[in-house]
XYZ file of C-alpha atoms in Angstrom:
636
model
C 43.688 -77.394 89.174
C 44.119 -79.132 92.929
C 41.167 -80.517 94.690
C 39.047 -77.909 96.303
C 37.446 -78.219 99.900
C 35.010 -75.706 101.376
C 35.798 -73.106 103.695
C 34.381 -73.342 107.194
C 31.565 -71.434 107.873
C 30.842 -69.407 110.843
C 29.283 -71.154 113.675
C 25.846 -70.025 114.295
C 25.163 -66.661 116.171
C 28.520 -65.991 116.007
C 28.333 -63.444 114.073
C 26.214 -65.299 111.372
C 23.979 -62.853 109.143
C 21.871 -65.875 108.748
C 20.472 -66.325 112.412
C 17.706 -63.967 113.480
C 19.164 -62.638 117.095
C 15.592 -61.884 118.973
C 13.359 -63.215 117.272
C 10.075 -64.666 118.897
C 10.368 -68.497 119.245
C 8.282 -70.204 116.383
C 10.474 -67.555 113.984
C 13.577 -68.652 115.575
C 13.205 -72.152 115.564
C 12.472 -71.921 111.723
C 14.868 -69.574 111.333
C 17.764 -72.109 113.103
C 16.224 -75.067 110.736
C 17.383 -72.831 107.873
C 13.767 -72.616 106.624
C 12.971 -69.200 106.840
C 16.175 -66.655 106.381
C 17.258 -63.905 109.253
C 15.400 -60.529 106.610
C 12.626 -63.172 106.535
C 11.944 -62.770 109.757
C 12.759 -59.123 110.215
C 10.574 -57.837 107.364
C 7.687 -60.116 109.326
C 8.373 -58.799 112.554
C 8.557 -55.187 111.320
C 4.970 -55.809 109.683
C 4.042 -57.252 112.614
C 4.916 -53.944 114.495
C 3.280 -52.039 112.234
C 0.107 -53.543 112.338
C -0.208 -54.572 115.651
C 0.136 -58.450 114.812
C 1.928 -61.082 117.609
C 0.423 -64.042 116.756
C 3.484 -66.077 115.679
C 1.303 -68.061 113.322
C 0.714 -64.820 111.295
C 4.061 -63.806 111.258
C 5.797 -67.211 109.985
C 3.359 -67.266 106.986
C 4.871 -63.749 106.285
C 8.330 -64.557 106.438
C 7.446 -67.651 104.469
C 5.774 -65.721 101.788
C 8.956 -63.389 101.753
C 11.202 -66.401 101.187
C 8.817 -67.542 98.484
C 9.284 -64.624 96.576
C 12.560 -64.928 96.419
C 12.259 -68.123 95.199
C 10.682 -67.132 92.375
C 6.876 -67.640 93.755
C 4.495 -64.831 93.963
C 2.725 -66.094 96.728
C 2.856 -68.420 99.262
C 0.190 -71.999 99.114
C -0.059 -73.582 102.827
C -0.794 -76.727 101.161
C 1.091 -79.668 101.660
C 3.016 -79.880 98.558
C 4.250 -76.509 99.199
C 5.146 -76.789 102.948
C 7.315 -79.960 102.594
C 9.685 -78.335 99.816
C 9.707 -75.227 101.994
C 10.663 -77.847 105.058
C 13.994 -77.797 103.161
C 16.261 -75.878 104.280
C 16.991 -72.891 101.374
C 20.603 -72.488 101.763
C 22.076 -73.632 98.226
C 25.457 -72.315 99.080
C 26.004 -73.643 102.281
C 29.485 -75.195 102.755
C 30.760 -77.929 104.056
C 32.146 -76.387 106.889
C 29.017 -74.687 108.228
C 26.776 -76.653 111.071
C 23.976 -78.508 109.778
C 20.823 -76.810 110.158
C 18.241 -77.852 112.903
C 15.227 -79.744 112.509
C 12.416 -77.788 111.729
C 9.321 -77.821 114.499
C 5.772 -79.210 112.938
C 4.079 -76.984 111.058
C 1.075 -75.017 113.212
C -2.141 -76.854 112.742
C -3.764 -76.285 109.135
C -7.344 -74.828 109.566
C -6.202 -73.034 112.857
C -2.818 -71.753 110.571
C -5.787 -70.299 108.312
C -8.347 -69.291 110.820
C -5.315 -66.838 112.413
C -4.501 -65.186 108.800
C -7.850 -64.527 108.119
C -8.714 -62.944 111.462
C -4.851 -61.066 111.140
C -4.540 -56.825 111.175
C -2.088 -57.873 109.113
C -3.911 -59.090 106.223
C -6.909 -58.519 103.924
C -8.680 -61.589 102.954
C -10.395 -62.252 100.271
C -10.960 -59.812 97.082
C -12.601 -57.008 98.594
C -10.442 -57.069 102.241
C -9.204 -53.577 103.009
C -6.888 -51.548 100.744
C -4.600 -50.749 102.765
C -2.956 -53.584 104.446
C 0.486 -54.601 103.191
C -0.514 -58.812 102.980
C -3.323 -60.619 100.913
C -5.013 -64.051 101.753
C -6.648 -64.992 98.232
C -7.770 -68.637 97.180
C -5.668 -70.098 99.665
C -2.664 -67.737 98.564
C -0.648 -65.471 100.886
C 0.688 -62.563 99.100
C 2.749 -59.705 99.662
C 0.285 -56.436 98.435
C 2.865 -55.326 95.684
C 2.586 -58.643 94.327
C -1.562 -59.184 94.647
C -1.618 -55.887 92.626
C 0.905 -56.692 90.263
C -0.921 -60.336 89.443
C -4.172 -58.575 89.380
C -3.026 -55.947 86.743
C -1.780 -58.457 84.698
C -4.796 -60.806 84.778
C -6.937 -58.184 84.166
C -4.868 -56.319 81.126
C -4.540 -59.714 79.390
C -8.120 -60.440 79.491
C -9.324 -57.590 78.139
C -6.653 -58.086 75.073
C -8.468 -61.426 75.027
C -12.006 -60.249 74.820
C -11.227 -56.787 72.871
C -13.162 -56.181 69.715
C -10.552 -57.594 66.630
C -9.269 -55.985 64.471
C -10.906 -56.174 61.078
C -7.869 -56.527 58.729
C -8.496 -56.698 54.515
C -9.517 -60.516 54.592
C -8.231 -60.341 50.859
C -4.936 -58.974 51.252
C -4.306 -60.405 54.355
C -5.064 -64.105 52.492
C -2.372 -62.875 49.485
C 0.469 -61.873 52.159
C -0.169 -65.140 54.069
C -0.117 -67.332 50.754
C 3.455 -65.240 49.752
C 5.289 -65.154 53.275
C 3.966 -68.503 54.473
C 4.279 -70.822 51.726
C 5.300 -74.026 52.768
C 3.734 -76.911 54.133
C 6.059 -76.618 57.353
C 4.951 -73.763 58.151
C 1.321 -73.869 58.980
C 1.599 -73.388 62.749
C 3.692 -70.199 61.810
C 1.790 -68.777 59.225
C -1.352 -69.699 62.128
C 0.492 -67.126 64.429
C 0.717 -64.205 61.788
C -3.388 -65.284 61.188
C -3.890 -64.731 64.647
C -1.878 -61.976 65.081
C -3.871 -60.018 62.693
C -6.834 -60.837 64.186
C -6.193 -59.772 67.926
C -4.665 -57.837 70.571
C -2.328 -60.112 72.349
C -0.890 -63.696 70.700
C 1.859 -65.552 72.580
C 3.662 -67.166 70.482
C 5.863 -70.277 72.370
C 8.316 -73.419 71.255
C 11.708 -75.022 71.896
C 15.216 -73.939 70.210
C 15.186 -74.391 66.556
C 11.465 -74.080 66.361
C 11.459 -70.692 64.278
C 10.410 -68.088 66.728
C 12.224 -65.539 64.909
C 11.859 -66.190 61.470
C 7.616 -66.292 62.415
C 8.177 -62.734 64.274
C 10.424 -61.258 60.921
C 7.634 -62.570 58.877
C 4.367 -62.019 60.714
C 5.615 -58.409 61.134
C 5.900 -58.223 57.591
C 2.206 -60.160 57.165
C 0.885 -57.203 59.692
C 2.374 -54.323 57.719
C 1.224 -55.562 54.355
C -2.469 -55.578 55.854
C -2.142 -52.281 57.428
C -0.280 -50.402 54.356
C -2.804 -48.584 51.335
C -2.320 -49.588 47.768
C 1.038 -47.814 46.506
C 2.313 -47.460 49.694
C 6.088 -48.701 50.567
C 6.814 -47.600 53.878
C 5.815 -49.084 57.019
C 3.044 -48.350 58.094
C 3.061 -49.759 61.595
C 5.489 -48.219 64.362
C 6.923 -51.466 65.586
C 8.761 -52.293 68.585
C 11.112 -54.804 69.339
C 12.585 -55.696 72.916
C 13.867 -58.344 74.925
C 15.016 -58.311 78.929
C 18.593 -57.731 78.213
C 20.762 -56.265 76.041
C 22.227 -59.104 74.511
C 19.041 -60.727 73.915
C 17.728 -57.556 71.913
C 21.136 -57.835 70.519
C 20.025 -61.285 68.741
C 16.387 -60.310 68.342
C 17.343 -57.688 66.160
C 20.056 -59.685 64.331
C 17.882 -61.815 63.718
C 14.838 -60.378 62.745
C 17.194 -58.183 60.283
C 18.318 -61.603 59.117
C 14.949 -62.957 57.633
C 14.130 -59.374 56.466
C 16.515 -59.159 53.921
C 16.092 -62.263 52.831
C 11.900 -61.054 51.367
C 11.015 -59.537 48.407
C 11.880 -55.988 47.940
C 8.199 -54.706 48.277
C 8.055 -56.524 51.294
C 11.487 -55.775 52.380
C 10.564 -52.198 52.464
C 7.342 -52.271 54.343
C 8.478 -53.972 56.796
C 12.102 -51.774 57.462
C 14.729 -52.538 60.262
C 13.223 -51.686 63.722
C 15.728 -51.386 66.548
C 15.533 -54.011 69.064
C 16.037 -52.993 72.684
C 15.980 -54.043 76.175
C 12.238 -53.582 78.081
C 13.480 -51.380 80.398
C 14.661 -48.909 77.856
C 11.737 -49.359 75.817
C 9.124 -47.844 78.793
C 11.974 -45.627 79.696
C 13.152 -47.109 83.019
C 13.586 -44.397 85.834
C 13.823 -46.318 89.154
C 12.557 -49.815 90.309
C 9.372 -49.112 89.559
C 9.039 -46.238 87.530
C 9.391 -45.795 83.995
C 8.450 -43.056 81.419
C 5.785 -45.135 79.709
C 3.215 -46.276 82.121
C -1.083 -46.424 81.731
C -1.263 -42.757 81.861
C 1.428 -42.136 79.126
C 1.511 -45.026 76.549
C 4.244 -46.449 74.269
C 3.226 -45.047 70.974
C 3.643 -47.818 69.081
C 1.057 -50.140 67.018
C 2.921 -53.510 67.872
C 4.984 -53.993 70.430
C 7.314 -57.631 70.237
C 8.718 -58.915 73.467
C 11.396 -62.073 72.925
C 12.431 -64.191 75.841
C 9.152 -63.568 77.049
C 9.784 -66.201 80.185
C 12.743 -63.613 81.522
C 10.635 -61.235 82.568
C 8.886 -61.032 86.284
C 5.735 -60.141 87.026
C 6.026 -56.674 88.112
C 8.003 -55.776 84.755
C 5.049 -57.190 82.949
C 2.510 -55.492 84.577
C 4.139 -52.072 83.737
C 4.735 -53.538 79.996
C 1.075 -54.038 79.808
C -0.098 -50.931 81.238
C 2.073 -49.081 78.997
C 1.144 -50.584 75.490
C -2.089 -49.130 73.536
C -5.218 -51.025 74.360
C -5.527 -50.773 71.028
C -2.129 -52.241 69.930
C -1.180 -55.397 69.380
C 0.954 -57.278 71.929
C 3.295 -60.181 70.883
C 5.251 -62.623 73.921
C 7.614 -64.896 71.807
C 9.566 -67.288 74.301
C 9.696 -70.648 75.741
C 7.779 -71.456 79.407
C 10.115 -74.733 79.369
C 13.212 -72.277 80.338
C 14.061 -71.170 83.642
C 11.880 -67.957 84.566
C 12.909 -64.790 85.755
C 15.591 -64.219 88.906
C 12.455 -62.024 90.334
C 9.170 -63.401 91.346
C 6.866 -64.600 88.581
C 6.757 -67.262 86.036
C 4.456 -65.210 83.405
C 4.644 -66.885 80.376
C 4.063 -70.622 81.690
C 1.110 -68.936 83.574
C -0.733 -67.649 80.214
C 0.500 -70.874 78.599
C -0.971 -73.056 81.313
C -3.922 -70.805 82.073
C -7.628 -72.369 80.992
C -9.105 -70.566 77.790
C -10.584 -67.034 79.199
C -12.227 -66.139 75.566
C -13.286 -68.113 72.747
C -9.800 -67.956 69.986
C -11.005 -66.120 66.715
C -13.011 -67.601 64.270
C -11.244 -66.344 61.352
C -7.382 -68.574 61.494
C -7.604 -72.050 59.830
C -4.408 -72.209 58.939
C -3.960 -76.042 57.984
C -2.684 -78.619 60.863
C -3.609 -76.239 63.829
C -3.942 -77.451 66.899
C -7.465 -77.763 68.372
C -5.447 -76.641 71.390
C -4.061 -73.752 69.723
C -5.068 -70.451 70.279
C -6.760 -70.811 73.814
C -5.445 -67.553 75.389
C -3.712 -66.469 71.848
C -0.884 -69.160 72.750
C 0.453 -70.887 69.039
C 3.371 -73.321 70.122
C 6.083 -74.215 67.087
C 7.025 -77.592 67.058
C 8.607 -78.313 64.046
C 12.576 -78.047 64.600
C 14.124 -76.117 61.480
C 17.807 -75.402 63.213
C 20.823 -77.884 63.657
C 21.808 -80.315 61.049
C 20.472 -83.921 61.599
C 23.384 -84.850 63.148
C 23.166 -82.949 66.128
C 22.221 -84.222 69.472
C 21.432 -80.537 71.538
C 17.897 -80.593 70.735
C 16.960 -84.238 71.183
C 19.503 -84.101 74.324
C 16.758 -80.674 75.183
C 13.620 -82.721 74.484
C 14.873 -85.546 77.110
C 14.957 -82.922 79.579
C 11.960 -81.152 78.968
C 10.000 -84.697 78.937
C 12.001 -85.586 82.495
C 13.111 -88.985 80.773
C 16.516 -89.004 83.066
C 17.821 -92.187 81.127
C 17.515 -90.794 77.376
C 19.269 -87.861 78.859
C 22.242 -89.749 80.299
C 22.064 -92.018 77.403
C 22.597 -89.080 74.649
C 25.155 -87.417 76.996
C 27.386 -90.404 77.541
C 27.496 -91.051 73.928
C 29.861 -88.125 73.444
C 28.613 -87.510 70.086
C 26.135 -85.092 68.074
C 27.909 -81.704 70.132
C 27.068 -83.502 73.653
C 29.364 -85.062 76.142
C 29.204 -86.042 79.478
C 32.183 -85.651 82.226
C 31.093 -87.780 84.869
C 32.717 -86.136 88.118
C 32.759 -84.622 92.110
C 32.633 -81.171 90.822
C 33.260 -80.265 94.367
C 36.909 -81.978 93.953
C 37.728 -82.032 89.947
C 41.730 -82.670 89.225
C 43.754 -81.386 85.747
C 41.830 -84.543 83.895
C 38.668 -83.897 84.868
C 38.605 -80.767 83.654
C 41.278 -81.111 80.617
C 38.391 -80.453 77.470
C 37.307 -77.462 79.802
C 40.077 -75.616 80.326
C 41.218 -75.930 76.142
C 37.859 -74.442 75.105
C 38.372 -71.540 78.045
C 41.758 -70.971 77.008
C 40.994 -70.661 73.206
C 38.473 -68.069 73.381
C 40.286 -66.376 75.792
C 42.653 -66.121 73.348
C 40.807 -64.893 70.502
C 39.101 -62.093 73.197
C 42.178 -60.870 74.315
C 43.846 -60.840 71.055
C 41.123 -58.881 69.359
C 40.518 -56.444 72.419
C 44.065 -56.059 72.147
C 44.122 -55.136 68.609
C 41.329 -52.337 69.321
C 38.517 -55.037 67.179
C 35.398 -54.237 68.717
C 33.871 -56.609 66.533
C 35.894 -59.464 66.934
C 36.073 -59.165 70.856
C 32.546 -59.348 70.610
C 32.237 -62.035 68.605
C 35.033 -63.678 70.586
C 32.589 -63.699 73.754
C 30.302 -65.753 72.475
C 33.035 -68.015 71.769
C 32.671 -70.656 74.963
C 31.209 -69.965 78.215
C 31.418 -71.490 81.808
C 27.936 -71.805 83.327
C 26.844 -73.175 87.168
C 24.264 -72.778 89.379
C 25.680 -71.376 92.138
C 26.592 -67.969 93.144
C 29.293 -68.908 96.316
C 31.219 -72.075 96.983
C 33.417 -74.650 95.490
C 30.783 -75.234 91.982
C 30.087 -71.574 92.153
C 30.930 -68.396 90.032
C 33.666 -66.806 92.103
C 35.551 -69.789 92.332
C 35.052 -70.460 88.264
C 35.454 -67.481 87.216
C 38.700 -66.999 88.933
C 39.504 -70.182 87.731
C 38.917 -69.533 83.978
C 40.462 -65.989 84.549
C 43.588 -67.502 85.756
C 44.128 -69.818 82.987
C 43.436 -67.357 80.192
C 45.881 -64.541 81.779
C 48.753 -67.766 81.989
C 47.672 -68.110 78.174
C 48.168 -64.425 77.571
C 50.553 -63.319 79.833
C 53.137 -60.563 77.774
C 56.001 -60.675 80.518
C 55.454 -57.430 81.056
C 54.541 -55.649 84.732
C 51.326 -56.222 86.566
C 48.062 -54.419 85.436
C 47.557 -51.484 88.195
C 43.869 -50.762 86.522
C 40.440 -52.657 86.674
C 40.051 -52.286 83.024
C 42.806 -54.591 81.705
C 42.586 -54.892 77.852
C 40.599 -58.587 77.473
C 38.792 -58.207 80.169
C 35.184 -59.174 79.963
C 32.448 -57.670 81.638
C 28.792 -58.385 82.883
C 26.948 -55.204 83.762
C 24.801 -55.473 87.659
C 22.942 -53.011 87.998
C 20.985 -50.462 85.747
C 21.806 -46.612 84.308
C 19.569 -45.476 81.744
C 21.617 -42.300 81.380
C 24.455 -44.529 79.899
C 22.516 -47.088 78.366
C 23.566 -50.058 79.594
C 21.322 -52.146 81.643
C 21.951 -55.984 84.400
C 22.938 -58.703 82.080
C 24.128 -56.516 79.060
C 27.814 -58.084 78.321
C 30.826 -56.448 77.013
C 34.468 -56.207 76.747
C 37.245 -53.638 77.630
C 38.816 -53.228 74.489
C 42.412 -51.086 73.438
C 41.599 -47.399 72.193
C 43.854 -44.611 70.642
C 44.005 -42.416 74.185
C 44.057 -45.682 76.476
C 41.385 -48.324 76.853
C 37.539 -48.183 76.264
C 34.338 -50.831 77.345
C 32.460 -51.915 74.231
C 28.667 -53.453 74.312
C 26.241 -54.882 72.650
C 25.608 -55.566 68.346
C 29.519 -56.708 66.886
C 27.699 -54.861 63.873
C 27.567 -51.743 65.409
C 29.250 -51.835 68.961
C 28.683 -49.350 71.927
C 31.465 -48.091 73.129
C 31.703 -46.374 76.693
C 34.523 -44.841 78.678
C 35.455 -46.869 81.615
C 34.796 -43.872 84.261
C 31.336 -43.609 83.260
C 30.392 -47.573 83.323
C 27.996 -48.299 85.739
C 28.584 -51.287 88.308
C 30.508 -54.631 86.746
C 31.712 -57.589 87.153
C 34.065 -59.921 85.258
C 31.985 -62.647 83.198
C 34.801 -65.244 82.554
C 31.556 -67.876 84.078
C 27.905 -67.161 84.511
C 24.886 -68.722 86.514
C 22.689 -70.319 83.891
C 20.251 -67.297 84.633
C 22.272 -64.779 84.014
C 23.099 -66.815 80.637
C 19.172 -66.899 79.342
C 18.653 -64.776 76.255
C 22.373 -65.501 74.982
C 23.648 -67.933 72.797
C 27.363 -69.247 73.032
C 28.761 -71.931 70.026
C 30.314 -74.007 72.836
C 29.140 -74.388 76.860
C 30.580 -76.059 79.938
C 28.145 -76.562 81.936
C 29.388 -77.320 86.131
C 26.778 -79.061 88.190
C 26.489 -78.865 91.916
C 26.149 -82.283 93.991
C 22.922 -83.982 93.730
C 21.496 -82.280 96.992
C 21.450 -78.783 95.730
C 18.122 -77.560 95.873
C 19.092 -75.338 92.493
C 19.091 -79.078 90.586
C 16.058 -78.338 88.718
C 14.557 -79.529 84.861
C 14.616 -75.881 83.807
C 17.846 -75.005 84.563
C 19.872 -78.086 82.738
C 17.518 -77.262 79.971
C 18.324 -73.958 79.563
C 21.855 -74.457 80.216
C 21.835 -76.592 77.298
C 19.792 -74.655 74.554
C 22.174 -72.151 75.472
C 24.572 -74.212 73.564
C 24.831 -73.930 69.137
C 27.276 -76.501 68.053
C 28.491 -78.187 71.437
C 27.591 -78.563 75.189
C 29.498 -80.323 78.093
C 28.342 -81.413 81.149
C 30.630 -81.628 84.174
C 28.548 -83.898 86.567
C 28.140 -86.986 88.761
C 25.058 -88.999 86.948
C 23.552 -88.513 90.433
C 23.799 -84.840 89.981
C 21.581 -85.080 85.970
C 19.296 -87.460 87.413
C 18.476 -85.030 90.316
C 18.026 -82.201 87.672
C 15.985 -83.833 85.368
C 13.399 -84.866 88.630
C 13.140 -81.600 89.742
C 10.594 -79.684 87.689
C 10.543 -75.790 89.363
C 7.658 -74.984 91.114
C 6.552 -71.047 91.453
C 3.149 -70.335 93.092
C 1.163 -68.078 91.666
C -2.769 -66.603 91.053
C -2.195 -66.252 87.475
C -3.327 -69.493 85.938
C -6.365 -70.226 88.078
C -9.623 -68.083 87.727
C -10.239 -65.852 90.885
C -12.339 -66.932 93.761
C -15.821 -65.762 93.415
């Protein structure tokens, strides 16, 4: 590999899709700063318009709250926390080449910044403002109307799971099925969840990697059908639902949930079946955006509905999950708030994790070494690590990050031992060495994909793709995915090569594939991953469970892309055995705790980090911060 510079960019307002060409002057002197982005400023402006608004004041706080949400905040605070990181300029793939950005003008004075959004056509204030205005000043809070409604549902669905009336379960049995499914020591927190469960609507069940999410869901399910079966009876009684954000994570939900299963007693085997995991959109029956089959006036039939990787999904997917389950059903969020939260606006499960106690917890669970903490808002975190042998440094390496201890975590790192090494770098100008233990682990399973895709082993290529993974932060640039995935791409098809003539076809046997957008009439949904793979009448794109693989024709495949390197988002949900994970310089504003974390419980037997110590130490500082309503009682 040769050192890599940036390309120059363009120079501003030459053409630049980044500069806002007529907009009024306090928009266009935060739009040269780099603060607010060029559809910023025209979706204010275009408000503006509509409504009849001209203060400038007004319309920065809209463009503002527009680039929070696509930061990942709901709203927008104009506090002063929030308006020095928004003072940054939001550019994370800006090259080297491009001119720096301009220094932003002061912010407009506080109390009259307020004064103006209260008074705006523009916005409703407060709770009961007008209906029909498209922006929201709440509690200090700017939102977006979609968004005020969509935090409002959900505040107002899970509190009335809260405070429902319980379910009244046989105390007797349920104290037998506990005793039989939960029966040692360790697993008192666990068996506290399936207690709860029982007992309520809605319990959130959280913890790190290796904390026994799964094995708690498997066996809590079974706990739950037990309860609800009569004497004699050997079916399940309960139509359960499993589901996770993308296909591959339903893929390992129901792996392994199927896992633990079969691992019970016969009587308790059958009960509790095999229920088919699948993806949340597919579960309501995803039509468009924002329409689905399932919805508050048509609910999902089902008696308990299980959602894993709870902290992937935004707020506007949750508020159609919740309208569309049974009041009367129970609701179970398995995931862990420490991960990075969805690519859309919302952090949903930190919010009900953080949130103060809306509803006294249940009387009824005692399981043995709760938590007087426990059970505020149905959350039951696992703590006690059951996965990796002792040897292993991933989840103390995890821990370090999640406590933002930036020494322990360069410490464990540069060790090189326990599945954890450190490749202290510029990963903007890596040589051959740099990136040596890299390229082998690239090359190998590229090896083992192609070789298997070749040999028409759906399986195997499947299996093979979970084999080693690239993962970085950025989308564009010299630490981004098109440059690493080309990279990777390159070295596996020198690997591979036959000799023979040049592919004329996209779908060139081995080639890997990352689905982009949604089409529920195929089945295959953003993030699902797959593999073009040889067939009898030419070559065919497989998806999904290596147990029982999808397979599609290439014509029919909806828009893809080749996954030779992910971001770490598009990576949540999966699980690879080995990871390389590429940092950006330590002034990226995508450094953050969340993402190194999750890049590394991504990881099951090794993870590399290609870095500058500069670059972890900036990660590890950098907790993510997403404003929203959700954890903070509404104004009265």
């Amino acid at each position: 590999m040769t050192t890599v510079t940036a390309p120059a960019g363009p120079a501003a307002g030459d053409g630049d899709v980044r500069v806002a060409v007529g907009a009024p002057g306090l928009l266009r002197d935060y739009n040269a700063a780099g603060v607010v982005a060029a559809t910023d400023v025209h979706v204010a402006t275009r408000l503006g318009r509509l409504t009849g608004e001209d203060d400038a004041r007004v319309l920065l706080a809209v463009a503002l709250a527009v680039r929070a949400l696509r930061g990942g905040s709901v709203c927008l605070r104009l506090d002063a926390d929030e308006l020095a990181a928004l003072a940054r300029p939001e550019d994370a793939d800006r090259t080297d080449g491009d001119a720096p950005p301009a220094e932003p003008p002061p912010w407009p004075a506080p109390e009259e910044w307020v004064a103006a959004i209260e008074a705006s056509p523009l916005v409703a204030a407060g709770l009961d403002g007008p209906a029909d205005r498209p922006a929201r000043w709440v509690g200090g809070r700017l939102y977006l109307d979609r968004y005020w409604r969509d935090e409002l549902t959900v505040r107002h669905l899970v509190d009335a799971r809260l405070r429902a009336d319980p379910p009244a379960p046989d105390e007797a049995r349920l104290d037998a099925a506990l005793a039989r499914l939960f029966p040692a020591a360790g697993d008192a927190r666990q068996r506290l969840a399936a207690e709860h469960a029982a007992h309520r609507r809605l319990t959130v069940l959280t913890g790190g990697p290796g904390t026994g999410k799964t094995t708690t869901v498997a066996r809590l399910l079974a706990v739950l059908q037990d309860t609800a079966a009569g004497d004699g009876e050997t079916g399940p009684a309960l139509r359960v639902a499993l589901a996770a954000p993308t296909g591959k994570a339903a893929a390992r939900l129901q792996e392994a949930v199927r896992g633990v299963v079969g691992q019970l007693s016969p009587a308790d085997r059958a009960r509790t079946g095999a229920p088919e995991a699948t993806t949340v959109h597919r579960l309501l029956g995803y039509r468009s955006a924002t329409r689905f089959r399932h919805h508050a006036g048509h609910h999902l039939p089902h008696d308990v509905v299980v959602v894993d990787e709870t902290s992937m999904v935004p707020l506007s997917l949750m508020a159609r999950l919740l309208e569309a389950v049974r009041p009367d059903a129970r609701l179970l969020l398995v995931g862990d708030p420490d991960q990075l939260a969805s690519v859309e606006a919302g952090a949903v499960l930190g919010d009900l994790v953080a949130r103060p106690p809306v509803a006294p917890p249940p009387a009824r669970p005692r399981a043995a070494e709760a938590d007087p903490d426990d059970l505020g808002n149905g959350v039951v975190r696992l703590v006690t690590v059951h996965r990796q042998g002792s040897d292993s440094a991933i989840l103390p390496l995890a821990s370090a990050i999640r406590d933002g201890d930036a020494d322990t975590v360069l410490d464990v790192l540069r060790t090189g031992a326990g599945g954890v090494e450190l490749m202290e770098a510029d990963t903007e100008r890596l040589d051959e060495g740099a990136v040596a233990g890299l390229r082998d682990d690239a090359v190998a399973a590229g090896r083992r994909l192609v070789a298997a895709a070749r040999a028409g082993d759906a399986a195997g290529a499947l299996e093979a793709l979970s084999a080693h993974r690239v993962m970085v932060a950025h989308r564009r640039g010299p630490v981004g995915v098109a440059r690493w995935a080309a990279q990777v791409e390159a070295w596996v098809e020198e690997a591979t090569a036959t000799g023979g003539p040049a592919a004329t076809t996209p779908w060139v046997v081995g080639r890997p594939l990352l689905v982009t957008a949604n089409d529920a009439e195929v089945g295959l949904y953003n993030g699902d991953t797959g593999v073009v793979v040889a067939a009898d009448d030419g070559a065919v794109a497989v998806f999904g469970d290596q147990d029982a693989p999808m397979t599609v024709r290439t014509h029919r495949l909806p828009p893809v892309e080749t996954v030779h390197a992910m971001t770490v988002h598009r990576a949540q949900g999966s699980q690879f055995r080995r990871v390389s994970l590429v940092l950006p310089p330590e002034s990226s504003p995508l450094l953050t705790r969340e993402l190194l974390y999750t890049a590394v419980t991504r990881a099951q037997e090794h993870v590399r980090v290609v870095a500058s110590a500069d670059a972890v130490r900036a990660a590890v500082a950098h907790p993510v911060r997403r404003a929203s309503g959700l954890r903070e009682p509404l104004p009265s």
